Coordinates of C-alpha atoms in Angstrom, one line a residue:
Chain A
L1 CA 110.3 95.4 111.5
A2 CA 114.0 95.2 111.4
K3 CA 115.8 97.1 108.8
T4 CA 118.2 95.5 106.5
T5 CA 121.5 97.0 104.9
Q6 CA 122.9 95.2 101.7
P7 CA 125.3 96.2 99.0
I8 CA 123.5 97.8 96.1
S9 CA 125.5 96.0 93.2
M10 CA 128.0 93.4 92.9
D11 CA 129.8 91.8 89.9
S12 CA 131.1 88.5 89.5
Y13 CA 132.5 86.0 86.7
E14 CA 130.6 83.0 85.7
G15 CA 131.9 80.2 87.7
Q16 CA 132.8 82.0 91.0
E17 CA 131.3 81.6 94.3
V18 CA 129.4 84.9 95.1
N19 CA 128.6 85.9 98.7
I20 CA 126.0 88.6 99.5
T21 CA 126.0 90.0 103.0
C22 CA 123.1 91.6 104.8
S23 CA 123.2 93.5 108.0
H24 CA 120.3 93.4 110.5
N25 CA 121.7 95.0 113.7
N26 CA 118.1 95.3 115.5
I27 CA 116.8 91.8 114.1
A28 CA 114.3 90.4 117.0
T29 CA 114.4 87.1 118.8
N30 CA 111.2 85.7 116.4
D31 CA 112.8 87.1 113.2
Y32 CA 113.8 84.9 110.5
I33 CA 116.0 85.9 107.7
T34 CA 114.9 85.4 104.2
W35 CA 116.3 85.8 100.8
Y36 CA 114.4 86.5 97.4
Q37 CA 115.7 86.6 93.8
Q38 CA 114.1 88.8 91.3
F39 CA 114.4 88.7 87.4
P40 CA 113.5 91.4 85.2
S41 CA 109.8 91.7 84.5
Q42 CA 109.1 88.9 87.1
G43 CA 107.9 88.8 90.7
P44 CA 110.5 87.8 93.4
R45 CA 110.9 84.2 94.1
F46 CA 111.7 82.7 97.6
I47 CA 115.5 81.2 97.8
I48 CA 116.0 80.3 101.2
Q49 CA 115.2 81.0 104.7
G50 CA 116.9 80.5 108.2
Y51 CA 117.0 81.4 111.9
K52 CA 120.6 80.7 113.1
T53 CA 123.9 78.8 111.8
K54 CA 123.7 77.4 108.5
V55 CA 120.9 76.4 105.8
T56 CA 121.5 74.9 102.5
N57 CA 119.4 74.0 99.5
E58 CA 119.9 73.1 96.1
V59 CA 119.8 76.9 95.2
A60 CA 122.1 78.5 97.9
S61 CA 123.5 78.4 101.5
L62 CA 122.6 81.1 104.2
F63 CA 125.0 81.6 106.9
I64 CA 123.8 83.3 110.3
P65 CA 126.4 83.9 112.8
A66 CA 125.5 83.3 116.6
D67 CA 124.5 87.0 117.2
R68 CA 122.1 87.0 114.0
K69 CA 123.0 90.6 113.3
S70 CA 124.1 89.9 109.8
S71 CA 123.6 87.0 107.3
T72 CA 125.5 85.9 104.1
L73 CA 123.7 84.5 101.0
S74 CA 126.2 82.1 99.3
L75 CA 125.4 81.4 95.5
P76 CA 128.1 78.4 94.4
R77 CA 129.4 78.6 90.9
V78 CA 127.2 81.6 89.6
S79 CA 126.1 81.4 85.9
L80 CA 124.8 84.2 83.6
S81 CA 121.0 83.1 84.6
D82 CA 121.8 84.1 88.4
T83 CA 122.3 87.6 87.2
A84 CA 119.3 89.1 89.2
V85 CA 118.5 91.4 92.3
Y86 CA 118.6 89.7 95.5
Y87 CA 116.4 90.9 98.4
C88 CA 117.4 90.2 102.1
L89 CA 114.3 90.5 104.4
V90 CA 113.7 89.9 108.1
A91 CA 110.5 89.2 109.7
P92 CA 108.7 86.9 112.2
N93 CA 108.0 83.4 110.8
T94 CA 104.7 83.0 113.0
G95 CA 100.9 83.6 112.2
T96 CA 101.0 87.1 113.9
A97 CA 103.1 88.3 111.0
S98 CA 101.5 90.8 108.4
K99 CA 103.6 91.2 105.6
L100 CA 107.3 91.2 103.9
T101 CA 109.2 94.5 103.7
F102 CA 111.7 94.7 100.7
G103 CA 114.6 97.2 100.4
T104 CA 116.1 98.0 97.2
G105 CA 118.2 94.8 97.0
T106 CA 121.6 93.9 95.7
R107 CA 121.7 94.0 91.9
L108 CA 124.0 91.0 90.9
Q109 CA 125.7 91.2 87.5
V110 CA 127.2 87.7 86.1
T111 CA 129.6 88.0 83.2
L112 CA 131.5 85.7 81.3
Chain B
D1 CA 97.5 74.9 89.9
T2 CA 101.3 76.0 89.5
G3 CA 101.6 79.2 90.7
V4 CA 100.1 82.6 91.3
S5 CA 98.4 83.9 88.0
Q6 CA 97.9 87.8 87.1
D7 CA 95.9 89.2 84.4
P8 CA 96.6 91.0 82.4
R9 CA 100.2 91.2 82.0
H10 CA 100.5 94.7 80.7
K11 CA 97.8 97.6 80.9
I12 CA 98.1 100.9 79.1
T13 CA 95.6 103.5 80.2
K14 CA 94.7 107.0 79.6
R15 CA 94.9 109.4 82.8
G16 CA 91.7 109.6 84.2
Q17 CA 90.4 106.1 83.6
N18 CA 89.8 103.3 86.0
V19 CA 91.6 99.9 85.7
T20 CA 91.2 96.7 87.5
F21 CA 93.6 93.7 87.9
R22 CA 92.9 90.2 88.8
C23 CA 94.9 87.7 90.9
D24 CA 94.4 84.2 91.3
P25 CA 96.5 82.6 94.2
I26 CA 97.7 79.2 94.7
S27 CA 94.6 77.4 95.7
E28 CA 95.5 76.1 99.2
H29 CA 97.0 79.6 100.3
N30 CA 94.8 81.7 102.7
R31 CA 97.1 84.9 102.4
L32 CA 97.2 87.1 99.5
Y33 CA 99.2 90.2 99.3
W34 CA 99.3 93.3 96.6
Y35 CA 102.7 95.0 96.1
R36 CA 103.7 97.9 93.7
Q37 CA 107.2 98.1 92.3
T38 CA 108.6 101.0 90.4
L39 CA 111.8 100.7 88.3
G40 CA 115.0 100.2 90.3
Q41 CA 113.1 99.9 93.8
G42 CA 112.0 96.9 95.6
P43 CA 108.3 95.9 95.8
E44 CA 106.4 98.2 98.3
F45 CA 103.5 96.6 100.3
L46 CA 99.9 97.7 99.6
T47 CA 97.6 95.4 101.4
Y48 CA 97.1 92.0 102.2
F49 CA 93.9 89.6 102.9
Q50 CA 93.8 86.5 105.0
N51 CA 90.8 84.6 103.5
E52 CA 88.3 87.2 102.5
A53 CA 89.3 89.6 105.5
Q54 CA 91.3 92.5 104.3
L55 CA 93.8 92.8 107.2
E56 CA 96.0 95.7 106.7
K57 CA 96.3 98.5 104.2
S58 CA 99.5 100.7 103.5
R59 CA 99.1 104.4 103.7
L60 CA 100.4 104.2 100.1
L61 CA 97.1 102.8 99.2
S62 CA 94.9 106.3 98.6
D63 CA 91.3 106.2 98.5
R64 CA 91.5 105.8 94.8
F65 CA 92.8 102.4 95.3
S66 CA 90.4 99.3 96.4
A67 CA 90.9 95.8 96.7
E68 CA 88.7 92.8 97.3
R69 CA 89.0 89.1 98.1
P70 CA 85.1 87.7 97.6
K71 CA 85.0 84.3 99.1
G72 CA 88.8 84.2 99.8
S73 CA 89.5 82.9 96.3
F74 CA 90.9 85.3 93.6
S75 CA 91.5 89.1 94.4
T76 CA 91.0 92.3 92.4
L77 CA 92.8 95.6 92.5
E78 CA 90.9 98.6 91.2
I79 CA 92.5 101.8 90.6
Q80 CA 90.1 104.8 89.9
R81 CA 91.1 108.0 88.4
T82 CA 94.6 106.8 87.3
E83 CA 97.5 109.3 87.7
Q84 CA 100.5 109.3 85.8
G85 CA 102.5 108.3 89.2
D86 CA 100.6 105.2 89.2
S87 CA 102.6 103.8 86.5
A88 CA 104.4 100.7 87.9
M89 CA 104.4 96.8 88.4
Y90 CA 101.5 95.4 90.6
L91 CA 102.4 92.3 92.1
C92 CA 100.3 89.7 93.6
A93 CA 101.6 87.0 96.1
S94 CA 100.1 84.2 98.2
S95 CA 101.3 82.3 101.1
L96 CA 100.1 79.6 103.3
E97 CA 99.9 81.0 107.2
Q98 CA 101.9 78.5 109.3
G99 CA 104.7 78.4 111.8
R100 CA 107.6 77.6 109.1
N101 CA 108.4 77.8 105.6
Y102 CA 107.1 81.2 105.6
G103 CA 107.5 81.9 101.8
Y104 CA 105.6 84.0 99.5
T105 CA 104.8 83.2 96.1
F106 CA 104.7 85.9 93.5
G107 CA 103.2 86.1 90.2
S108 CA 104.8 87.9 87.2
G109 CA 102.7 91.0 88.1
T110 CA 100.8 93.6 85.8
R111 CA 102.7 96.6 84.5
L112 CA 100.7 99.5 84.2
T113 CA 101.4 102.5 82.2
V114 CA 99.4 105.7 82.6
V115 CA 99.8 108.0 79.7

């Protein structure tokens, strides 16, 4: 499974755009990039998934350059409730995939 | 059925006792996963089922741990002879095996404290 590297922590003020970058230099051709969000005392929650270029949903955008060796999760206009740990994962999105492997994630702290 | 349910939410047990946790996945999901999470760390994979078959177990899963998923519905995770190092949040997740939209739905976890 491809190893991912992301910042341990980030701080932001409410209303700002937050970009969290994840490196995955040895990503495989059939790997997808998936981001999860976790609040204290809760299980992780799926945010977004992509393979290449840009994916956007009601929560976030995911930017993936052509070489796919990194990706950036973009959270527009964060609020205090976006304070959480964000995990970047890389894994095949096929029936043969076994499980997702989580790293330590990026702890985002949003303040007023 | 709105999500993955785990029971109990909290469990305090004395060292050496056995404990059992239950997970009820989303009904149409055929895959079920168990993870363990300690403070400040990401979830660590323990084991997963496809329907009733246990397809993979992590080396983290010592012989004191056993998981079952009878009839491919709910699952139980049992820890025998608990140790203080077993204190953690135990998370269950389920997913629907398909080509795309590969997203896990996690429960809120069972927090185990071994005293």
